[in-house]
XYZ file of C-alpha atoms in Angstrom:
607
model
C 46.075 -26.033 15.691
C 48.107 -27.536 18.572
C 48.463 -23.988 19.777
C 44.640 -23.726 19.608
C 44.215 -26.829 21.788
C 46.515 -25.294 24.394
C 44.570 -22.033 24.241
C 41.278 -23.843 24.802
C 42.677 -25.727 27.825
C 44.122 -22.520 29.220
C 40.814 -20.742 28.626
C 38.957 -23.296 30.756
C 41.350 -22.766 33.653
C 41.465 -18.960 33.429
C 37.664 -18.819 33.063
C 37.336 -20.522 36.418
C 39.782 -18.050 38.008
C 38.327 -15.022 36.198
C 41.722 -13.435 35.609
C 40.860 -10.911 32.913
C 44.362 -10.347 31.512
C 45.198 -13.945 30.670
C 41.543 -14.436 29.584
C 41.928 -11.615 27.105
C 45.061 -13.197 25.667
C 43.229 -16.518 25.144
C 40.292 -14.781 23.460
C 42.631 -12.837 21.128
C 44.236 -16.130 20.213
C 40.809 -17.654 19.423
C 39.759 -14.665 17.312
C 43.004 -14.896 15.338
C 42.477 -18.625 14.728
C 38.879 -17.947 13.623
C 40.118 -15.323 11.150
C 42.553 -17.824 9.639
C 40.181 -20.823 9.465
C 36.737 -20.222 10.890
C 35.225 -23.630 10.192
C 38.047 -25.771 11.583
C 38.476 -23.546 14.637
C 34.724 -23.660 15.309
C 34.762 -27.457 15.167
C 37.599 -27.528 17.709
C 35.731 -25.111 19.969
C 32.611 -27.267 19.796
C 34.586 -30.431 20.584
C 36.339 -28.838 23.564
C 33.139 -28.186 25.564
C 34.181 -24.551 26.020
C 30.788 -23.208 24.798
C 29.250 -23.795 28.251
C 32.137 -21.862 29.756
C 31.325 -18.872 27.497
C 27.895 -18.615 29.148
C 29.578 -17.850 32.493
C 31.900 -15.288 30.856
C 29.065 -13.171 29.413
C 28.822 -10.830 32.394
C 28.296 -7.080 32.155
C 31.095 -6.131 34.582
C 33.938 -7.981 32.814
C 36.264 -6.158 30.425
C 36.379 -9.302 28.212
C 32.638 -9.534 27.577
C 32.725 -7.854 24.146
C 35.470 -10.255 23.002
C 33.517 -13.311 24.193
C 30.472 -12.056 22.265
C 32.722 -11.457 19.235
C 33.978 -15.075 19.381
C 30.362 -16.316 19.546
C 29.423 -14.063 16.586
C 32.298 -15.540 14.550
C 31.577 -19.201 15.321
C 27.812 -18.680 14.689
C 28.630 -17.860 11.063
C 28.730 -21.660 10.663
C 25.343 -23.316 10.387
C 26.466 -26.340 12.455
C 27.357 -24.086 15.424
C 23.997 -22.360 15.873
C 22.103 -25.102 17.712
C 25.145 -25.881 19.958
C 25.206 -22.163 20.906
C 21.532 -22.409 21.912
C 22.066 -25.702 23.774
C 25.038 -24.222 25.654
C 22.648 -21.632 27.162
C 24.266 -18.624 25.471
C 21.065 -16.855 24.417
C 19.805 -15.703 27.810
C 23.093 -14.072 28.927
C 23.517 -12.506 25.449
C 20.018 -11.002 25.639
C 20.852 -9.652 29.130
C 23.873 -7.923 27.617
C 21.555 -5.973 25.300
C 20.890 -3.800 28.364
C 24.576 -2.795 28.520
C 25.630 0.837 28.037
C 28.902 -0.181 26.362
C 28.665 0.304 22.581
C 31.242 -2.394 21.748
C 29.396 -4.937 23.929
C 26.116 -3.999 22.243
C 27.668 -4.282 18.788
C 29.201 -7.736 19.331
C 26.113 -9.004 21.172
C 23.886 -7.847 18.294
C 26.174 -9.651 15.826
C 26.204 -12.834 17.922
C 22.407 -12.959 18.259
C 21.910 -12.070 14.596
C 24.225 -14.861 13.424
C 22.680 -17.434 15.778
C 19.198 -16.527 14.414
C 20.247 -16.788 10.772
C 18.175 -19.553 9.199
C 17.853 -21.247 12.593
C 14.451 -22.007 14.066
C 16.052 -22.950 17.420
C 18.033 -19.701 17.549
C 14.998 -17.532 16.814
C 12.854 -19.421 19.273
C 15.397 -18.967 22.085
C 15.780 -15.212 21.360
C 11.984 -14.903 21.269
C 11.610 -16.610 24.665
C 14.353 -14.463 26.181
C 12.561 -11.285 24.979
C 15.475 -10.101 22.819
C 13.453 -8.530 20.013
C 11.730 -5.891 22.159
C 15.046 -4.665 23.615
C 16.534 -4.327 20.114
C 13.437 -2.477 18.832
C 13.736 -0.082 21.800
C 17.430 0.491 20.974
C 16.546 1.296 17.340
C 14.002 3.812 18.559
C 16.384 5.578 20.939
C 19.391 5.528 18.570
C 17.354 6.431 15.482
C 18.306 10.108 15.290
C 22.048 9.676 16.027
C 24.222 10.033 12.948
C 27.721 9.457 14.377
C 29.571 6.510 12.738
C 29.492 4.290 15.868
C 25.721 4.696 16.277
C 25.108 4.044 12.582
C 27.190 0.875 12.787
C 25.166 -0.290 15.780
C 21.888 0.546 14.037
C 23.004 -1.500 11.012
C 23.822 -4.516 13.201
C 20.509 -4.280 15.073
C 18.531 -4.018 11.822
C 20.388 -7.075 10.532
C 19.685 -8.948 13.735
C 15.937 -8.295 13.515
C 15.989 -9.296 9.858
C 17.643 -12.643 10.618
C 15.286 -13.096 13.555
C 12.111 -12.682 11.524
C 13.045 -13.701 7.966
C 10.295 -15.837 6.373
C 8.646 -16.315 9.771
C 5.138 -14.818 9.749
C 4.530 -14.971 13.488
C 7.845 -13.288 14.384
C 7.286 -10.660 11.669
C 3.826 -10.006 13.126
C 5.431 -9.700 16.580
C 7.848 -7.016 15.317
C 4.995 -5.166 13.599
C 3.039 -5.164 16.869
C 6.114 -3.759 18.608
C 5.882 -0.800 16.221
C 9.114 -1.447 14.339
C 7.780 -0.129 11.008
C 7.521 3.602 11.814
C 10.984 3.389 13.417
C 12.535 1.786 10.337
C 10.891 4.360 8.047
C 12.286 7.162 10.192
C 15.702 5.472 10.083
C 15.607 5.374 6.297
C 14.804 9.090 6.134
C 17.554 10.156 8.537
C 20.314 7.803 7.357
C 19.704 7.747 3.593
C 23.380 8.677 3.022
C 24.570 5.515 4.779
C 24.543 2.743 2.153
C 24.921 -0.216 4.545
C 22.147 0.964 6.863
C 19.858 1.890 3.964
C 20.346 -1.579 2.514
C 19.487 -3.210 5.864
C 16.319 -1.108 6.128
C 15.268 -2.126 2.619
C 15.767 -5.813 3.295
C 13.816 -5.462 6.553
C 10.985 -3.684 4.674
C 10.947 -6.362 1.990
C 10.636 -8.907 4.766
C 7.785 -7.209 6.578
C 5.907 -5.898 3.524
C 4.880 -9.426 2.496
C 2.649 -9.551 5.580
C -0.849 -8.184 5.040
C -1.015 -6.729 8.562
C 2.044 -4.563 7.841
C 0.441 -2.608 5.019
C -1.763 -0.441 7.238
C 1.202 0.502 9.420
C 3.282 1.320 6.343
C 0.411 3.407 4.957
C 0.399 5.557 8.103
C 4.088 6.507 7.610
C 5.813 8.504 4.861
C 7.373 5.321 3.410
C 6.206 6.203 -0.117
C 7.958 9.541 -0.090
C 11.170 8.078 1.411
C 11.326 5.190 -1.062
C 10.729 7.434 -4.073
C 13.390 9.856 -2.815
C 15.804 6.946 -2.400
C 14.856 5.479 -5.762
C 15.606 8.735 -7.579
C 19.139 8.736 -6.123
C 20.027 5.190 -7.223
C 22.125 4.853 -10.344
C 23.158 1.191 -10.067
C 20.784 -1.484 -11.310
C 21.233 -3.684 -8.195
C 20.380 -0.847 -5.833
C 17.263 0.076 -7.810
C 16.297 -3.593 -7.834
C 16.376 -3.580 -4.011
C 13.980 -0.625 -3.871
C 11.720 -2.300 -6.460
C 11.515 -5.400 -4.267
C 10.024 -3.301 -1.475
C 7.802 -1.186 -3.727
C 6.041 -4.152 -5.364
C 4.486 -5.729 -2.216
C 3.712 -2.293 -0.729
C 1.998 -1.137 -3.925
C -0.599 -3.875 -3.464
C -2.188 -1.602 -0.854
C -4.526 1.022 -2.367
C -3.644 3.779 0.113
C 0.079 3.266 -0.561
C -0.559 3.180 -4.336
C -1.976 6.685 -4.098
C 0.909 7.876 -1.882
C 3.441 6.491 -4.381
C 1.678 8.255 -7.248
C 1.613 11.519 -5.275
C 5.316 11.100 -4.419
C 6.236 11.021 -8.120
C 7.045 7.325 -8.591
C 5.241 7.168 -11.927
C 7.509 9.778 -13.485
C 10.554 7.733 -12.369
C 9.081 4.577 -13.885
C 8.301 6.291 -17.195
C 11.850 7.593 -17.319
C 13.260 4.080 -16.797
C 11.038 2.762 -19.582
C 12.277 5.472 -21.909
C 15.931 4.801 -21.036
C 15.744 1.004 -21.335
C 13.283 0.428 -24.176
C 15.881 -0.029 -26.913
C 18.497 -1.880 -24.870
C 19.101 -5.596 -25.335
C 21.164 -5.942 -22.143
C 19.626 -8.548 -19.863
C 19.516 -6.333 -16.779
C 17.917 -3.466 -18.742
C 15.236 -5.793 -20.121
C 14.552 -7.010 -16.562
C 14.332 -3.436 -15.271
C 11.985 -2.395 -18.067
C 9.703 -5.291 -17.133
C 9.802 -4.449 -13.414
C 9.101 -0.752 -14.054
C 6.208 -1.352 -16.472
C 4.701 -4.101 -14.247
C 4.803 -1.746 -11.267
C 3.162 0.954 -13.358
C 0.277 -1.418 -14.142
C 0.012 -2.362 -10.450
C -0.344 1.319 -9.454
C -3.312 1.566 -11.838
C -5.184 -1.165 -9.965
C -6.166 1.313 -7.254
C -9.288 3.318 -8.117
C -7.996 6.615 -6.744
C -4.459 6.262 -8.088
C -5.820 5.207 -11.493
C -8.217 8.160 -11.714
C -5.507 10.579 -10.642
C -3.253 9.351 -13.474
C -6.068 9.312 -16.050
C -6.678 13.060 -15.572
C -9.759 12.994 -17.801
C -7.776 11.242 -20.525
C -5.550 14.287 -20.929
C -2.855 13.218 -18.462
C 0.762 12.892 -19.515
C 0.922 9.409 -17.948
C -2.131 8.175 -19.848
C -0.722 9.528 -23.109
C 2.674 7.887 -22.516
C 1.041 4.545 -21.749
C -0.973 4.838 -24.977
C 2.281 5.179 -26.887
C 3.404 1.778 -25.559
C 0.683 -0.097 -27.470
C 2.061 0.440 -31.005
C 5.651 -0.127 -29.791
C 7.677 -3.109 -31.049
C 8.571 -4.209 -27.541
C 6.337 -7.074 -26.344
C 6.745 -6.141 -22.683
C 5.566 -2.575 -23.396
C 2.685 -3.780 -25.592
C 1.613 -6.018 -22.712
C 1.942 -3.309 -20.060
C 0.151 -0.802 -22.324
C -2.810 -3.119 -22.903
C -3.015 -4.037 -19.194
C -2.850 -0.354 -18.271
C -5.751 0.417 -20.649
C -7.724 -2.475 -19.094
C -7.090 -0.867 -15.687
C -8.038 2.630 -16.874
C -11.229 1.068 -18.302
C -12.760 0.442 -14.890
C -15.499 3.051 -14.964
C -17.951 4.142 -17.648
C -16.607 7.696 -17.978
C -13.071 6.545 -18.763
C -14.298 3.822 -21.137
C -16.498 6.215 -23.116
C -13.691 8.780 -23.386
C -11.173 6.179 -24.566
C -13.496 4.665 -27.188
C -14.329 8.141 -28.517
C -10.614 8.858 -28.818
C -9.634 5.884 -30.932
C -8.256 3.393 -28.404
C -10.238 0.515 -29.966
C -8.414 0.820 -33.276
C -5.044 0.796 -31.474
C -5.971 -2.389 -29.599
C -7.285 -4.053 -32.775
C -4.013 -3.223 -34.557
C -2.135 -4.743 -31.639
C -4.253 -7.918 -31.768
C -3.692 -8.118 -35.508
C 0.064 -8.246 -34.920
C -0.416 -11.265 -32.657
C -2.840 -13.468 -34.588
C -0.319 -15.915 -36.009
C 1.944 -17.456 -33.335
C 1.316 -14.363 -31.284
C 2.321 -13.585 -27.733
C -0.389 -15.127 -25.533
C 0.015 -12.623 -22.692
C -0.393 -9.713 -25.130
C -3.484 -11.345 -26.701
C -4.959 -11.868 -23.228
C -4.247 -8.292 -22.132
C -5.634 -6.677 -25.315
C -8.815 -8.780 -25.086
C -9.157 -7.823 -21.382
C -9.006 -4.164 -22.359
C -11.609 -4.589 -25.116
C -13.908 -6.510 -22.777
C -13.795 -3.717 -20.181
C -14.303 -1.025 -22.826
C -17.418 -2.855 -24.074
C -19.227 -2.617 -20.713
C -20.869 0.859 -21.099
C -24.025 0.608 -23.257
C -23.030 3.541 -25.492
C -19.740 1.864 -26.425
C -21.210 -1.386 -27.740
C -22.577 -0.136 -31.069
C -19.439 1.943 -31.686
C -17.174 -1.034 -31.051
C -19.328 -3.323 -33.177
C -19.209 -0.933 -36.120
C -15.425 -0.590 -35.653
C -15.194 -4.334 -36.385
C -14.245 -5.599 -32.915
C -16.171 -8.889 -33.291
C -14.265 -9.743 -36.469
C -10.951 -8.903 -34.783
C -11.824 -11.051 -31.765
C -13.111 -14.011 -33.805
C -9.656 -14.415 -35.362
C -8.634 -15.949 -32.030
C -11.354 -18.603 -32.103
C -8.736 -21.200 -32.985
C -6.604 -20.383 -29.936
C -5.855 -23.341 -27.666
C -4.882 -21.140 -24.719
C -7.577 -21.073 -21.990
C -6.751 -17.516 -20.775
C -7.224 -16.198 -24.339
C -10.389 -18.282 -24.837
C -11.791 -16.924 -21.565
C -11.255 -13.260 -22.476
C -12.469 -13.775 -26.053
C -15.762 -15.190 -24.736
C -16.159 -12.396 -22.191
C -15.536 -9.726 -24.830
C -18.141 -11.160 -27.219
C -20.667 -11.518 -24.388
C -20.194 -7.868 -23.379
C -20.472 -6.671 -26.995
C -23.812 -8.385 -27.767
C -25.550 -7.382 -24.544
C -28.861 -5.861 -25.715
C -27.527 -5.733 -29.311
C -30.051 -7.909 -31.171
C -28.527 -7.609 -34.629
C -24.996 -8.456 -33.470
C -26.286 -11.341 -31.355
C -28.146 -12.748 -34.342
C -25.167 -12.403 -36.628
C -22.880 -14.201 -34.160
C -25.525 -16.790 -33.258
C -25.802 -17.864 -36.891
C -22.004 -18.251 -37.146
C -21.759 -22.053 -37.160
C -17.995 -22.079 -36.538
C -18.420 -19.962 -33.430
C -21.373 -21.953 -32.079
C -19.581 -25.266 -32.643
C -16.503 -23.947 -30.816
C -18.717 -22.774 -27.942
C -20.306 -26.219 -27.654
C -16.822 -27.750 -27.611
C -15.677 -25.358 -24.871
C -18.820 -26.060 -22.832
C -17.154 -29.394 -22.143
C -13.784 -27.935 -21.069
C -13.958 -29.530 -17.624
C -10.326 -28.638 -16.860
C -11.043 -24.933 -17.323
C -14.090 -23.926 -15.290
C -13.791 -20.276 -16.404
C -13.857 -21.137 -20.126
C -16.694 -23.619 -19.570
C -18.777 -21.067 -17.653
C -18.193 -18.257 -20.165
C -19.058 -20.541 -23.130
C -22.358 -21.463 -21.528
C -23.113 -17.827 -20.743
C -22.358 -16.748 -24.332
C -24.582 -19.513 -25.773
C -27.409 -18.313 -23.556
C -26.698 -14.643 -24.392
C -26.874 -15.303 -28.149
C -30.455 -16.578 -27.687
C -31.564 -14.018 -25.095
C -30.359 -10.970 -27.030
C -31.229 -12.123 -30.562
C -34.582 -13.843 -29.789
C -33.973 -15.393 -33.223
C -35.315 -18.704 -34.508
C -32.286 -19.077 -36.788
C -29.925 -18.726 -33.841
C -31.855 -21.349 -31.878
C -31.752 -23.734 -34.857
C -27.979 -23.254 -35.192
C -27.500 -23.995 -31.482
C -29.771 -27.074 -31.635
C -27.938 -28.420 -34.705
C -24.569 -27.880 -33.018
C -25.637 -29.833 -29.910
C -25.816 -26.860 -27.548
C -29.161 -27.565 -25.861
C -27.844 -30.094 -23.319
C -25.304 -27.543 -22.098
C -27.983 -24.909 -21.476
C -30.003 -27.478 -19.511
C -26.911 -28.350 -17.414
C -26.274 -24.642 -16.903
C -29.687 -24.381 -15.226
C -28.220 -26.463 -12.382
C -25.172 -24.205 -11.916
C -24.210 -23.145 -8.382
C -24.325 -19.507 -9.552
C -27.848 -18.053 -9.533
C -27.017 -15.601 -12.332
C -26.002 -18.469 -14.636
C -29.052 -20.564 -13.685
C -31.273 -17.633 -14.499
C -29.618 -16.895 -17.847
C -30.052 -20.565 -18.805
C -33.737 -20.663 -17.815
C -34.551 -17.474 -19.765
C -32.764 -18.852 -22.863
C -34.583 -22.191 -22.525
C -37.942 -20.391 -22.178
C -37.208 -18.525 -25.439
C -36.308 -21.821 -27.135
C -39.566 -23.342 -25.905
C -41.560 -20.310 -27.086
C -39.918 -19.966 -30.528
C -38.630 -23.386 -31.648
C -40.053 -26.051 -29.351
C -40.529 -28.561 -32.164
C -36.878 -28.314 -33.232
C -35.521 -28.614 -29.693
C -37.951 -31.009 -27.955
C -35.884 -34.182 -28.455
C -32.754 -32.562 -27.065
C -34.684 -31.025 -24.157
C -36.171 -34.409 -23.345
C -32.891 -36.339 -23.509
C -31.220 -33.671 -21.334
C -33.956 -34.397 -18.712
C -35.063 -30.787 -18.513
C -38.432 -31.593 -16.930
C -36.846 -33.596 -14.112
C -34.370 -30.762 -13.470
C -37.181 -28.179 -13.294
C -39.036 -30.369 -10.809
C -35.918 -30.487 -8.645
C -35.422 -26.703 -8.834
C -39.029 -26.049 -7.787
C -38.949 -28.583 -4.953
C -35.636 -27.340 -3.563
C -36.213 -24.788 -0.810
C -32.767 -23.296 -1.453
C -33.633 -22.217 -5.016
C -33.733 -18.428 -5.361
C -37.153 -16.793 -6.037
C -36.192 -15.817 -9.620
C -35.163 -19.432 -10.308
C -38.549 -20.702 -9.115
C -40.333 -18.035 -11.141
C -38.464 -18.754 -14.389
C -38.765 -22.513 -13.901
C -42.567 -22.165 -13.779
C -42.600 -19.913 -16.867
C -40.597 -22.590 -18.647
C -42.925 -25.413 -17.523
C -45.884 -23.555 -19.063
C -43.932 -23.067 -22.319
C -43.082 -26.783 -22.504
C -46.770 -27.784 -22.467
C -46.881 -27.211 -26.235
C -44.844 -30.396 -26.753
C -46.722 -33.687 -26.394
C -43.738 -35.705 -25.150
C -42.595 -33.030 -22.694
C -46.185 -32.451 -21.544
C -46.391 -36.149 -20.684
C -43.169 -35.901 -18.646
C -44.684 -32.976 -16.721
C -47.827 -34.988 -15.947
C -45.774 -37.993 -14.786
C -43.908 -35.940 -12.192
C -46.754 -34.559 -10.060
C -45.833 -30.915 -10.634
C -49.156 -29.758 -9.235
C -48.120 -30.635 -5.658
C -44.887 -28.671 -5.857
C -46.453 -25.676 -7.628
C -49.485 -25.386 -5.325
C -47.151 -25.086 -2.315
C -45.512 -22.072 -3.995
C -48.815 -20.130 -4.082
C -48.100 -19.020 -0.515
C -44.467 -18.075 -1.288
C -43.294 -14.840 0.391
C -42.227 -13.430 -2.977
C -45.333 -11.994 -4.715
C -44.122 -12.697 -8.267
C -43.417 -16.333 -7.399
C -46.821 -16.711 -5.713
C -48.652 -15.173 -8.735
C -46.746 -17.306 -11.232
C -47.543 -20.388 -9.094
C -51.296 -19.620 -9.387
C -51.040 -19.188 -13.182
C -48.943 -22.334 -13.560
C -51.333 -24.320 -11.368
C -54.300 -23.253 -13.554
C -52.364 -24.188 -16.685
C -51.408 -27.602 -15.283
C -54.996 -28.263 -14.122
C -56.454 -27.384 -17.544
C -53.894 -29.467 -19.424
C -54.058 -32.548 -17.180
């Protein structure tokens, strides 16, 4: 270390004289010391004030320039040296050196800038202001097609530099995307796929940029899908495949890229991985099985990619996914059920799948998860059943297959995601199915659970779906027994509250259900309707200019139906409804205006 102190003193003197030979000797000495103990040597360099001297040594015409840049690259490996490098004014001369024609100078300069940028806001900011990124992007473009070892080494360093420059920094990533770096990197990957170090750098750079929404369109206009699938097929090691997966996942969120990945044969690779890893209990194999099956499900979220893989229900992929559902592997059961839920996104697919026995497979799967089951599997299987129940022709078939009974087994679940899907599935199944709606509406256990969930303030989704199912039971059954069950279970107040929802569809469903209650069982429900302040709420809905036309219409229908109750009639009289209703006679919506005239006549007669 004493020797190092002498070297640093000597370096200051020789730097002033610019004698290249003795300068070179000093720099060699520094590089050797850095190799032996980087941290301690860097601290000495910082304490000596020599960093400012380096700025004056970074000149294109000197034979020592590459060595100076190499010293800076070595000391910038230490986090505590990065800001001092910026403060010493090293960035601007380093960026100038990026215009050099000397490959060694370019290599060491790229390393120095890359290391200074690593995890350093100040470093990145200085490189940004000096315009370093654009020069490096231009170099990548011009060197892209060269496959000699020196060029590949330089390309690797430049990729690494841009990665350190933009890592986890949205605005700098956006800047690189605007400079057109993506097509260049994709081309690089295609040409240099044999070079492991460069390929790895490209992948990390992609992973970096792919998180940004604005990058997806640029990626979609390249052949990235084809290149990644080609690369993926060649990888044998788990770690290498993992790197490709990390790029595929964010890219596959884009629908155009989903389709390109499917067309490039990614699905076949994923199915092969699943087959290879399904019986392994090695941790990395389990992780890879999960990644592969999750990615498979993600590809099915795109309409075009999903339809391509469905192939009219005859496709190999669809058949393989079906075979996952009865498997004993929870991850595959989950992926299989989620895949079916994704295939079930249009009526044609849903009808085909129900006709070909998918419902029974899903019910068997649910059955295996009733007691202490896997919540994610329950949620996924219920999602699939809910989607399958959307086409009208499927409802009766699913009801007669016993889907309601299978779903009701989960009524005791305390998991909101499962509760939410259970409610949605039942609501889809009873749509326009009077008999099923009546049967469910008379099920006291179900109705009591719905009333309980209508108060689940922490889970807006469960609360909303419970209200909607309560209303649906009345609307589709039009049954006095159902209404009585709901009144006895304390459900009326929730339907009245639902009429004030911020969602018009829910308001409307509530008002129609309440009108049926008033028409069929007013005597049974009048006390609850009164204590829930229904009349006051209807007055507010009619007076509010923001209320949708159908809300005004159904509110007036309901007012007329309430006139059969003495106590509710009195409430209507007390609130001067005539004023509000008469104003609606000139409403722009014809149905509202007509109903206003009828309601006004009714109110006038009854007053």
